[in-house]
Amino acid sequence: MSDDALWAALADPHRRAIVALLLERPRSVGELVRHTGLSQPGTSKHLRVLREAGLVQVRQDAQRRVYALDPAPIAALDAWLAPYRALWNRGLDALGHRLDQTAGPSDRTDSPPHRRTDPP
């Protein structure tokens, strides 16, 4: 699996919708077709791209193919995004500090500031 294949697979909104459905639980192709509103051949093509990128695994269950999310590539994406998340948090911290400096005494509260750990 290459990083380029991973990003390309997630660039398509239909594939992101499939990944979101698989986040809930493994699903058969038929279920994915019903939930996405795509045709069976279209859904299968998207699943092939996701499988080749390493994002999903497939198993045979009698006559059905059941797809499940593989968390390893998602963890790799999360690790890649970590420095950007830190950059975002530094910006939010600086904004909070600036707002604290410009707030008048009646605007301040005794509660500690809330920090976001994830971008909106």
PDB file of N, CA, C and O in Angstrom, residues 9 12-19 21 28-50:
ATOM      1  N   ALA A   9      -7.583   6.783  -2.685  1.00  0.00           N
ATOM      2  CA  ALA A   9      -8.783   6.010  -2.326  1.00  0.00           C
ATOM      3  C   ALA A   9      -9.737   6.843  -1.489  1.00  0.00           C
ATOM      4  O   ALA A   9     -10.959   6.768  -1.665  1.00  0.00           O
ATOM      5  N   ASP A  12     -12.300  10.133  -2.969  1.00  0.00           N
ATOM      6  CA  ASP A  12     -13.637   9.998  -3.544  1.00  0.00           C
ATOM      7  C   ASP A  12     -14.700   9.984  -2.441  1.00  0.00           C
ATOM      8  O   ASP A  12     -14.595   9.213  -1.484  1.00  0.00           O
ATOM      9  N   PRO A  13     -15.743  10.813  -2.563  1.00  0.00           N
ATOM     10  CA  PRO A  13     -16.769  10.868  -1.510  1.00  0.00           C
ATOM     11  C   PRO A  13     -17.540   9.560  -1.327  1.00  0.00           C
ATOM     12  O   PRO A  13     -17.959   9.240  -0.213  1.00  0.00           O
ATOM     13  N   HIS A  14     -17.718   8.793  -2.402  1.00  0.00           N
ATOM     14  CA  HIS A  14     -18.418   7.509  -2.268  1.00  0.00           C
ATOM     15  C   HIS A  14     -17.580   6.535  -1.444  1.00  0.00           C
ATOM     16  O   HIS A  14     -18.115   5.801  -0.598  1.00  0.00           O
ATOM     17  N   ARG A  15     -16.273   6.533  -1.674  1.00  0.00           N
ATOM     18  CA  ARG A  15     -15.414   5.634  -0.904  1.00  0.00           C
ATOM     19  C   ARG A  15     -15.338   6.068   0.556  1.00  0.00           C
ATOM     20  O   ARG A  15     -15.306   5.223   1.457  1.00  0.00           O
ATOM     21  N   ARG A  16     -15.334   7.378   0.801  1.00  0.00           N
ATOM     22  CA  ARG A  16     -15.358   7.838   2.199  1.00  0.00           C
ATOM     23  C   ARG A  16     -16.664   7.416   2.870  1.00  0.00           C
ATOM     24  O   ARG A  16     -16.677   7.052   4.053  1.00  0.00           O
ATOM     25  N   ALA A  17     -17.768   7.447   2.129  1.00  0.00           N
ATOM     26  CA  ALA A  17     -19.053   7.005   2.693  1.00  0.00           C
ATOM     27  C   ALA A  17     -19.006   5.514   3.025  1.00  0.00           C
ATOM     28  O   ALA A  17     -19.514   5.085   4.073  1.00  0.00           O
ATOM     29  N   ILE A  18     -18.376   4.726   2.169  1.00  0.00           N
ATOM     30  CA  ILE A  18     -18.242   3.291   2.432  1.00  0.00           C
ATOM     31  C   ILE A  18     -17.382   3.070   3.673  1.00  0.00           C
ATOM     32  O   ILE A  18     -17.718   2.266   4.547  1.00  0.00           O
ATOM     33  N   VAL A  19     -16.274   3.803   3.775  1.00  0.00           N
ATOM     34  CA  VAL A  19     -15.405   3.679   4.951  1.00  0.00           C
ATOM     35  C   VAL A  19     -16.177   4.040   6.215  1.00  0.00           C
ATOM     36  O   VAL A  19     -16.064   3.359   7.241  1.00  0.00           O
ATOM     37  N   LEU A  21     -19.386   3.741   6.734  1.00  0.00           N
ATOM     38  CA  LEU A  21     -20.306   2.638   7.035  1.00  0.00           C
ATOM     39  C   LEU A  21     -19.554   1.459   7.662  1.00  0.00           C
ATOM     40  O   LEU A  21     -20.049   0.816   8.590  1.00  0.00           O
ATOM     41  N   SER A  28     -21.878  -6.579   4.166  1.00  0.00           N
ATOM     42  CA  SER A  28     -21.849  -7.265   2.874  1.00  0.00           C
ATOM     43  C   SER A  28     -21.952  -6.234   1.753  1.00  0.00           C
ATOM     44  O   SER A  28     -22.352  -5.081   1.984  1.00  0.00           O
ATOM     45  N   VAL A  29     -21.604  -6.654   0.560  1.00  0.00           N
ATOM     46  CA  VAL A  29     -21.712  -5.762  -0.594  1.00  0.00           C
ATOM     47  C   VAL A  29     -23.159  -5.301  -0.758  1.00  0.00           C
ATOM     48  O   VAL A  29     -23.420  -4.131  -1.017  1.00  0.00           O
ATOM     49  N   GLY A  30     -24.109  -6.211  -0.571  1.00  0.00           N
ATOM     50  CA  GLY A  30     -25.524  -5.856  -0.700  1.00  0.00           C
ATOM     51  C   GLY A  30     -25.941  -4.760   0.263  1.00  0.00           C
ATOM     52  O   GLY A  30     -26.680  -3.840  -0.093  1.00  0.00           O
ATOM     53  N   GLU A  31     -25.466  -4.852   1.501  1.00  0.00           N
ATOM     54  CA  GLU A  31     -25.768  -3.801   2.484  1.00  0.00           C
ATOM     55  C   GLU A  31     -25.188  -2.467   2.048  1.00  0.00           C
ATOM     56  O   GLU A  31     -25.838  -1.430   2.167  1.00  0.00           O
ATOM     57  N   LEU A  32     -23.949  -2.502   1.568  1.00  0.00           N
ATOM     58  CA  LEU A  32     -23.301  -1.265   1.132  1.00  0.00           C
ATOM     59  C   LEU A  32     -24.034  -0.649  -0.056  1.00  0.00           C
ATOM     60  O   LEU A  32     -24.187   0.568  -0.138  1.00  0.00           O
ATOM     61  N   VAL A  33     -24.517  -1.493  -0.954  1.00  0.00           N
ATOM     62  CA  VAL A  33     -25.293  -1.005  -2.092  1.00  0.00           C
ATOM     63  C   VAL A  33     -26.549  -0.293  -1.595  1.00  0.00           C
ATOM     64  O   VAL A  33     -26.870   0.815  -2.038  1.00  0.00           O
ATOM     65  N   ARG A  34     -27.264  -0.916  -0.655  1.00  0.00           N
ATOM     66  CA  ARG A  34     -28.491  -0.308  -0.130  1.00  0.00           C
ATOM     67  C   ARG A  34     -28.217   1.024   0.574  1.00  0.00           C
ATOM     68  O   ARG A  34     -28.954   1.993   0.414  1.00  0.00           O
ATOM     69  N   HIS A  35     -27.156   1.078   1.352  1.00  0.00           N
ATOM     70  CA  HIS A  35     -26.869   2.292   2.131  1.00  0.00           C
ATOM     71  C   HIS A  35     -26.292   3.428   1.294  1.00  0.00           C
ATOM     72  O   HIS A  35     -26.517   4.596   1.615  1.00  0.00           O
ATOM     73  N   THR A  36     -25.531   3.094   0.263  1.00  0.00           N
ATOM     74  CA  THR A  36     -24.903   4.153  -0.543  1.00  0.00           C
ATOM     75  C   THR A  36     -25.762   4.609  -1.702  1.00  0.00           C
ATOM     76  O   THR A  36     -25.569   5.707  -2.203  1.00  0.00           O
ATOM     77  N   GLY A  37     -26.680   3.759  -2.138  1.00  0.00           N
ATOM     78  CA  GLY A  37     -27.500   4.110  -3.295  1.00  0.00           C
ATOM     79  C   GLY A  37     -26.766   3.918  -4.614  1.00  0.00           C
ATOM     80  O   GLY A  37     -27.269   4.304  -5.675  1.00  0.00           O
ATOM     81  N   LEU A  38     -25.585   3.334  -4.568  1.00  0.00           N
ATOM     82  CA  LEU A  38     -24.826   3.059  -5.789  1.00  0.00           C
ATOM     83  C   LEU A  38     -25.268   1.721  -6.365  1.00  0.00           C
ATOM     84  O   LEU A  38     -25.863   0.894  -5.670  1.00  0.00           O
ATOM     85  N   SER A  39     -24.921   1.484  -7.609  1.00  0.00           N
ATOM     86  CA  SER A  39     -25.201   0.186  -8.211  1.00  0.00           C
ATOM     87  C   SER A  39     -24.241  -0.848  -7.631  1.00  0.00           C
ATOM     88  O   SER A  39     -23.204  -0.503  -7.046  1.00  0.00           O
ATOM     89  N   GLN A  40     -24.572  -2.133  -7.799  1.00  0.00           N
ATOM     90  CA  GLN A  40     -23.693  -3.180  -7.301  1.00  0.00           C
ATOM     91  C   GLN A  40     -22.333  -3.129  -8.000  1.00  0.00           C
ATOM     92  O   GLN A  40     -21.296  -3.176  -7.324  1.00  0.00           O
ATOM     93  N   PRO A  41     -22.281  -2.985  -9.347  1.00  0.00           N
ATOM     94  CA  PRO A  41     -20.969  -2.893  -9.989  1.00  0.00           C
ATOM     95  C   PRO A  41     -20.179  -1.658  -9.536  1.00  0.00           C
ATOM     96  O   PRO A  41     -18.961  -1.734  -9.333  1.00  0.00           O
ATOM     97  N   GLY A  42     -20.853  -0.539  -9.342  1.00  0.00           N
ATOM     98  CA  GLY A  42     -20.187   0.680  -8.882  1.00  0.00           C
ATOM     99  C   GLY A  42     -19.628   0.514  -7.481  1.00  0.00           C
ATOM    100  O   GLY A  42     -18.489   0.907  -7.188  1.00  0.00           O
ATOM    101  N   THR A  43     -20.423  -0.090  -6.600  1.00  0.00           N
ATOM    102  CA  THR A  43     -19.968  -0.343  -5.228  1.00  0.00           C
ATOM    103  C   THR A  43     -18.772  -1.288  -5.235  1.00  0.00           C
ATOM    104  O   THR A  43     -17.790  -1.062  -4.524  1.00  0.00           O
ATOM    105  N   SER A  44     -18.827  -2.320  -6.061  1.00  0.00           N
ATOM    106  CA  SER A  44     -17.722  -3.277  -6.138  1.00  0.00           C
ATOM    107  C   SER A  44     -16.439  -2.613  -6.625  1.00  0.00           C
ATOM    108  O   SER A  44     -15.345  -2.932  -6.140  1.00  0.00           O
ATOM    109  N   LYS A  45     -16.558  -1.692  -7.577  1.00  0.00           N
ATOM    110  CA  LYS A  45     -15.365  -0.976  -8.063  1.00  0.00           C
ATOM    111  C   LYS A  45     -14.753  -0.136  -6.945  1.00  0.00           C
ATOM    112  O   LYS A  45     -13.529  -0.113  -6.773  1.00  0.00           O
ATOM    113  N   HIS A  46     -15.598   0.543  -6.182  1.00  0.00           N
ATOM    114  CA  HIS A  46     -15.087   1.347  -5.066  1.00  0.00           C
ATOM    115  C   HIS A  46     -14.436   0.451  -4.013  1.00  0.00           C
ATOM    116  O   HIS A  46     -13.381   0.800  -3.458  1.00  0.00           O
ATOM    117  N   LEU A  47     -15.049  -0.696  -3.748  1.00  0.00           N
ATOM    118  CA  LEU A  47     -14.484  -1.627  -2.771  1.00  0.00           C
ATOM    119  C   LEU A  47     -13.141  -2.179  -3.244  1.00  0.00           C
ATOM    120  O   LEU A  47     -12.229  -2.375  -2.439  1.00  0.00           O
ATOM    121  N   ARG A  48     -13.006  -2.410  -4.552  1.00  0.00           N
ATOM    122  CA  ARG A  48     -11.729  -2.883  -5.087  1.00  0.00           C
ATOM    123  C   ARG A  48     -10.630  -1.848  -4.840  1.00  0.00           C
ATOM    124  O   ARG A  48      -9.527  -2.185  -4.408  1.00  0.00           O
ATOM    125  N   VAL A  49     -10.929  -0.566  -5.080  1.00  0.00           N
ATOM    126  CA  VAL A  49      -9.952   0.502  -4.849  1.00  0.00           C
ATOM    127  C   VAL A  49      -9.576   0.552  -3.367  1.00  0.00           C
ATOM    128  O   VAL A  49      -8.394   0.656  -3.019  1.00  0.00           O
ATOM    129  N   LEU A  50     -10.572   0.462  -2.488  1.00  0.00           N
ATOM    130  CA  LEU A  50     -10.306   0.479  -1.041  1.00  0.00           C
ATOM    131  C   LEU A  50      -9.481  -0.736  -0.610  1.00  0.00           C
ATOM    132  O   LEU A  50      -8.582  -0.620   0.229  1.00  0.00           O
TER     133      LEU A  50
END
